[in-house]
Amino acid sequence: MRIDIATLFPDMCEAVLSESIIGRARKAGLLEVYCHNIRDYTQDKHRRVDDTPYGGGMGMVMQADPIFRCYQAVCEKLPQRPRVIYLSPQGKVLTQRMAVEYSKEEYLFLLCGHYEGVDERVLEEIVDEELSIGDYVLTGGELPALVFVDTVGRLCEGVLADASCFMEESHFDGLLEYPQFTKPAVWHGREVPAVLLSGHHANIKSWRREQSVQRTRQKRPDLWEKTEKKG
Ligand code: SAM
């Protein structure tokens, strides 16, 4: 998978994307991510990329043209048009199920807005869908883009050691994950549940399933209701 990010703050994105599992996956060539500075595509001699909103009002709006030029430059490098996502508080809220679908794409282009947002006309021209990371407003689309790359990138083949790493996790099948424990077996007088030390795989599996159901019912009754309905 290749993800191109159009942003006014490429260093901010690059700093996060060079670390940990995603950073290693990029170095190993399992995931390609490129951060493009929208400012490099402005034709303004002062490198401006924003202006005041028509109709008046507070703040600045990102101009259409530098974004469009950035998009065009990326498209020229790709064998096919990427799926274009605008990170926006007005979009559909990202879920694990959507992340699984996105992880099957070959080319994605993420547009990060800033200030009051982006000139609507460029959104109409290039964007396939708007995506939110939650019903609150951030200063820019960079953190949402990083959340997206992290969530989707770890689902791509080879990025995690094994698909079971994410298939047993919270939200994969509508349940939350069971509790996890590591050494020592007793800490501050608290013992690890005996079944986990038994080596009996079938019992461990059914204990974990029960725990998943129990904690989903307790912590996220809304999620449990949906999962139960689906059967
Ligand atoms: N004026 C816009 C509105 O009310 O819908 C909000 C603009 S926000 C301050 C600036 C940028 O941050 C947006 O263009 C978007 O790219 C990004 N952003 C803010 N909140 C977001 C969220 N919850 N999910 C995804 N992107 C978000």
Coordinates of C-alpha atoms and ligand atoms in Angstrom, one line a residue:
M1 CA 0.0 0.0 0.0
R2 CA 1.1 3.5 -0.7
I3 CA -0.3 6.5 1.2
D4 CA 0.4 10.1 0.2
I5 CA -0.3 12.8 2.7
A6 CA -0.9 16.4 1.6
T7 CA -0.3 18.7 4.6
L8 CA 1.1 22.1 5.6
F9 CA 3.1 20.3 8.3
P10 CA 5.0 17.4 6.7
D11 CA 7.7 17.4 9.5
M12 CA 5.0 16.8 12.1
C13 CA 3.7 13.8 10.2
E14 CA 7.2 12.5 9.3
A15 CA 8.3 12.6 13.0
V16 CA 5.5 10.2 14.0
L17 CA 5.6 8.0 11.0
S18 CA 9.3 7.3 11.4
E19 CA 8.8 5.7 14.8
S20 CA 7.7 2.3 16.1
I21 CA 5.9 -0.3 14.1
I22 CA 4.9 2.0 11.2
G23 CA 8.4 3.4 11.0
R24 CA 9.8 -0.2 10.8
A25 CA 7.2 -1.2 8.2
R26 CA 8.2 1.8 6.0
K27 CA 11.9 0.9 6.3
A28 CA 11.2 -2.7 5.4
G29 CA 9.2 -1.6 2.4
L30 CA 5.9 -3.1 3.6
L31 CA 4.2 0.3 3.6
E32 CA 5.0 3.4 1.6
V33 CA 4.1 6.7 3.1
Y34 CA 5.0 10.1 1.6
C35 CA 4.3 13.5 3.2
H36 CA 4.0 16.4 0.8
N37 CA 4.1 20.1 1.7
I38 CA 1.2 21.8 0.1
R39 CA 3.1 25.1 0.4
D40 CA 5.6 23.7 -2.2
Y41 CA 2.8 23.8 -4.8
T42 CA 1.6 27.4 -4.4
Q43 CA 2.4 29.9 -7.2
D44 CA 2.2 32.8 -4.8
K45 CA 5.6 34.6 -4.5
H46 CA 5.1 34.8 -0.7
R47 CA 4.3 31.0 -0.6
R48 CA 0.8 31.8 0.7
V49 CA -1.7 28.9 0.7
D50 CA -4.7 30.5 2.5
D51 CA -6.9 33.6 2.3
T52 CA -9.9 35.2 4.0
P53 CA -13.3 33.6 3.6
Y54 CA -15.7 35.0 1.0
G55 CA -18.8 36.2 2.8
G56 CA -16.7 37.3 5.8
G57 CA -16.1 35.5 9.1
M58 CA -13.2 34.5 11.3
G59 CA -10.0 32.7 10.3
M60 CA -8.5 31.7 7.0
V61 CA -9.4 29.2 4.3
M62 CA -6.9 27.0 2.5
Q63 CA -6.9 27.8 -1.2
A64 CA -7.9 25.3 -3.8
D65 CA -5.1 25.6 -6.3
P66 CA -2.0 24.6 -4.2
I67 CA -4.0 21.5 -3.0
F68 CA -5.0 20.6 -6.6
R69 CA -1.4 21.0 -7.9
C70 CA -0.1 18.8 -5.0
Y71 CA -2.7 16.1 -5.9
Q72 CA -1.8 16.3 -9.6
A73 CA 1.9 15.9 -8.9
V74 CA 1.2 12.8 -6.8
C75 CA -1.2 11.4 -9.4
E76 CA 1.6 11.7 -12.1
K77 CA 3.8 9.4 -10.0
L78 CA 1.1 6.7 -9.6
P79 CA 0.0 4.0 -12.1
Q80 CA -3.7 4.7 -11.1
R81 CA -5.7 7.4 -9.5
P82 CA -5.5 7.1 -5.6
R83 CA -8.6 7.0 -3.4
V84 CA -8.8 10.6 -2.0
I85 CA -9.8 11.1 1.6
Y86 CA -10.3 14.5 3.2
L87 CA -9.8 14.3 7.0
S88 CA -12.7 16.4 8.3
P89 CA -14.9 16.7 11.4
Q90 CA -17.8 16.5 8.9
G91 CA -16.9 13.0 7.6
K92 CA -18.1 9.6 8.6
V93 CA -16.3 8.5 11.8
L94 CA -13.5 5.9 11.3
T95 CA -14.2 2.5 12.7
Q96 CA -12.1 -0.7 12.8
R97 CA -14.3 -2.2 10.1
M98 CA -13.7 0.7 7.8
A99 CA -9.9 0.4 8.5
V100 CA -10.0 -3.2 7.4
E101 CA -11.6 -2.1 4.1
Y102 CA -9.1 0.7 3.6
S103 CA -6.2 -1.7 4.2
K104 CA -7.1 -3.5 1.0
E105 CA -6.5 -0.3 -1.1
E106 CA -3.3 0.1 -3.1
Y107 CA -3.2 3.9 -3.3
L108 CA -4.6 6.4 -0.9
F109 CA -4.2 10.2 -0.8
L110 CA -5.0 12.0 2.5
L111 CA -5.7 15.7 2.5
C112 CA -5.2 17.5 5.8
G113 CA -7.0 20.8 6.3
H114 CA -6.1 23.6 8.6
Y115 CA -7.4 26.9 9.8
E116 CA -11.1 27.2 9.0
G117 CA -10.9 24.4 6.4
V118 CA -10.5 24.1 2.7
D119 CA -12.1 25.8 -0.3
E120 CA -15.1 23.7 -1.1
R121 CA -14.4 23.6 -4.8
V122 CA -11.3 21.5 -4.6
L123 CA -13.1 19.1 -2.3
E124 CA -15.8 18.7 -4.9
E125 CA -13.1 18.2 -7.6
I126 CA -10.8 15.6 -6.1
V127 CA -12.2 14.1 -2.8
D128 CA -13.9 10.7 -2.8
E129 CA -14.9 10.8 0.8
E130 CA -14.6 12.8 4.1
L131 CA -13.4 11.0 7.2
S132 CA -13.5 12.0 10.8
I133 CA -11.8 10.6 13.8
G134 CA -14.5 11.7 16.2
D135 CA -17.1 14.3 16.9
Y136 CA -14.8 17.1 18.1
V137 CA -12.7 19.7 16.2
L138 CA -8.9 19.6 16.0
T139 CA -6.7 22.5 14.7
G140 CA -5.7 20.4 11.6
G141 CA -6.0 17.1 9.7
E142 CA -2.5 16.0 10.6
L143 CA -3.3 14.1 13.8
P144 CA -6.4 12.4 12.1
A145 CA -4.2 11.5 9.1
L146 CA -1.6 9.9 11.5
V147 CA -4.4 8.1 13.3
F148 CA -5.6 6.8 10.0
V149 CA -2.1 5.6 8.8
D150 CA -1.4 3.9 12.1
T151 CA -4.8 2.2 12.2
V152 CA -4.8 1.1 8.6
G153 CA -1.1 0.5 8.2
R154 CA -0.9 -2.0 11.0
L155 CA -3.5 -4.1 9.2
C156 CA -1.4 -4.4 6.0
E157 CA 0.2 -7.7 5.3
G158 CA 3.5 -8.3 7.1
V159 CA 3.3 -5.1 9.3
L160 CA 2.4 -7.1 12.4
A161 CA 3.9 -10.5 13.0
D162 CA 0.6 -12.3 12.3
A163 CA -3.0 -11.5 11.4
S164 CA -4.1 -13.0 14.7
C165 CA -2.4 -10.0 16.4
F166 CA -5.3 -7.8 15.3
M167 CA -8.1 -10.4 14.8
E168 CA -8.3 -11.0 18.6
E169 CA -8.2 -7.3 19.4
S170 CA -10.9 -5.0 20.5
H171 CA -13.4 -4.0 17.8
F172 CA -12.4 -6.6 15.3
D173 CA -15.5 -8.7 15.8
G174 CA -17.6 -6.3 17.8
L175 CA -16.1 -7.3 21.2
L176 CA -13.5 -5.8 23.4
E177 CA -10.3 -7.8 24.0
Y178 CA -9.9 -10.0 27.1
P179 CA -7.5 -8.8 29.9
Q180 CA -3.8 -9.2 29.4
F181 CA -1.1 -10.2 31.9
T182 CA 2.7 -10.6 31.9
K183 CA 5.5 -11.5 34.3
P184 CA 5.7 -11.6 37.3
A185 CA 2.9 -14.1 38.2
V186 CA 2.2 -12.2 41.4
W187 CA 2.5 -8.4 41.6
H188 CA 1.5 -6.3 44.7
G189 CA -0.2 -9.4 45.9
R190 CA -2.3 -9.7 42.7
E191 CA -2.2 -13.1 41.0
V192 CA -2.5 -13.8 37.3
P193 CA -5.7 -15.9 36.8
A194 CA -4.7 -19.5 37.3
V195 CA -6.2 -20.7 33.9
L196 CA -3.5 -18.6 32.1
L197 CA -0.7 -20.5 33.8
S198 CA -2.4 -23.9 33.2
G199 CA -1.1 -24.4 29.6
H200 CA -4.6 -25.8 28.7
H201 CA -5.2 -24.0 25.4
A202 CA -8.9 -24.8 25.1
N203 CA -9.6 -23.6 28.6
I204 CA -7.6 -20.4 28.0
K205 CA -9.5 -19.8 24.8
S206 CA -12.9 -20.1 26.4
W207 CA -11.9 -18.0 29.5
R208 CA -10.7 -15.2 27.1
R209 CA -14.0 -15.4 25.2
E210 CA -16.0 -15.1 28.4
Q211 CA -13.9 -12.2 29.6
S212 CA -14.3 -10.4 26.2
V213 CA -18.1 -10.8 26.4
Q214 CA -18.2 -9.7 30.1
R215 CA -16.1 -6.6 29.7
T216 CA -17.9 -5.6 26.5
R217 CA -21.2 -5.8 28.4
Q218 CA -19.8 -3.8 31.3
K219 CA -17.6 -1.2 29.5
R220 CA -19.5 -0.7 26.2
P221 CA -23.2 -1.8 26.5
D222 CA -23.8 0.1 23.2
L223 CA -21.3 -2.1 21.4
W224 CA -22.6 -5.3 23.1
E225 CA -26.2 -4.5 22.0
K226 CA -25.1 -4.3 18.4
T227 CA -23.0 -7.4 18.6
E228 CA -25.7 -9.4 20.2
K229 CA -28.3 -8.3 17.6
K230 CA -26.0 -9.5 14.8
G231 CA -25.8 -12.9 16.6
Ligands
SAM1 N1 -14.4 24.9 10.2 C1 -14.4 23.4 10.1 C2 -15.8 22.9 10.5 O1 -16.4 23.5 11.4 O2 -16.2 21.9 10.0 C3 -13.3 22.9 11.0 C4 -11.9 23.2 10.6 S1 -10.7 22.5 11.6 C5 -10.4 23.8 12.7 C6 -9.3 22.4 10.6 C7 -9.0 21.1 9.9 O3 -8.8 20.1 10.9 C8 -10.1 20.5 9.1 O4 -10.1 21.1 7.8 C9 -9.8 19.0 9.1 O5 -8.9 18.7 8.1 C10 -9.1 18.8 10.4 N2 -10.0 18.2 11.5 C11 -10.5 18.8 12.6 N3 -11.2 18.0 13.3 C12 -11.2 16.8 12.7 C13 -11.8 15.6 13.0 N4 -12.5 15.4 14.1 N5 -11.5 14.5 12.1 C14 -10.8 14.7 11.0 N6 -10.2 15.9 10.7 C15 -10.4 16.9 11.5

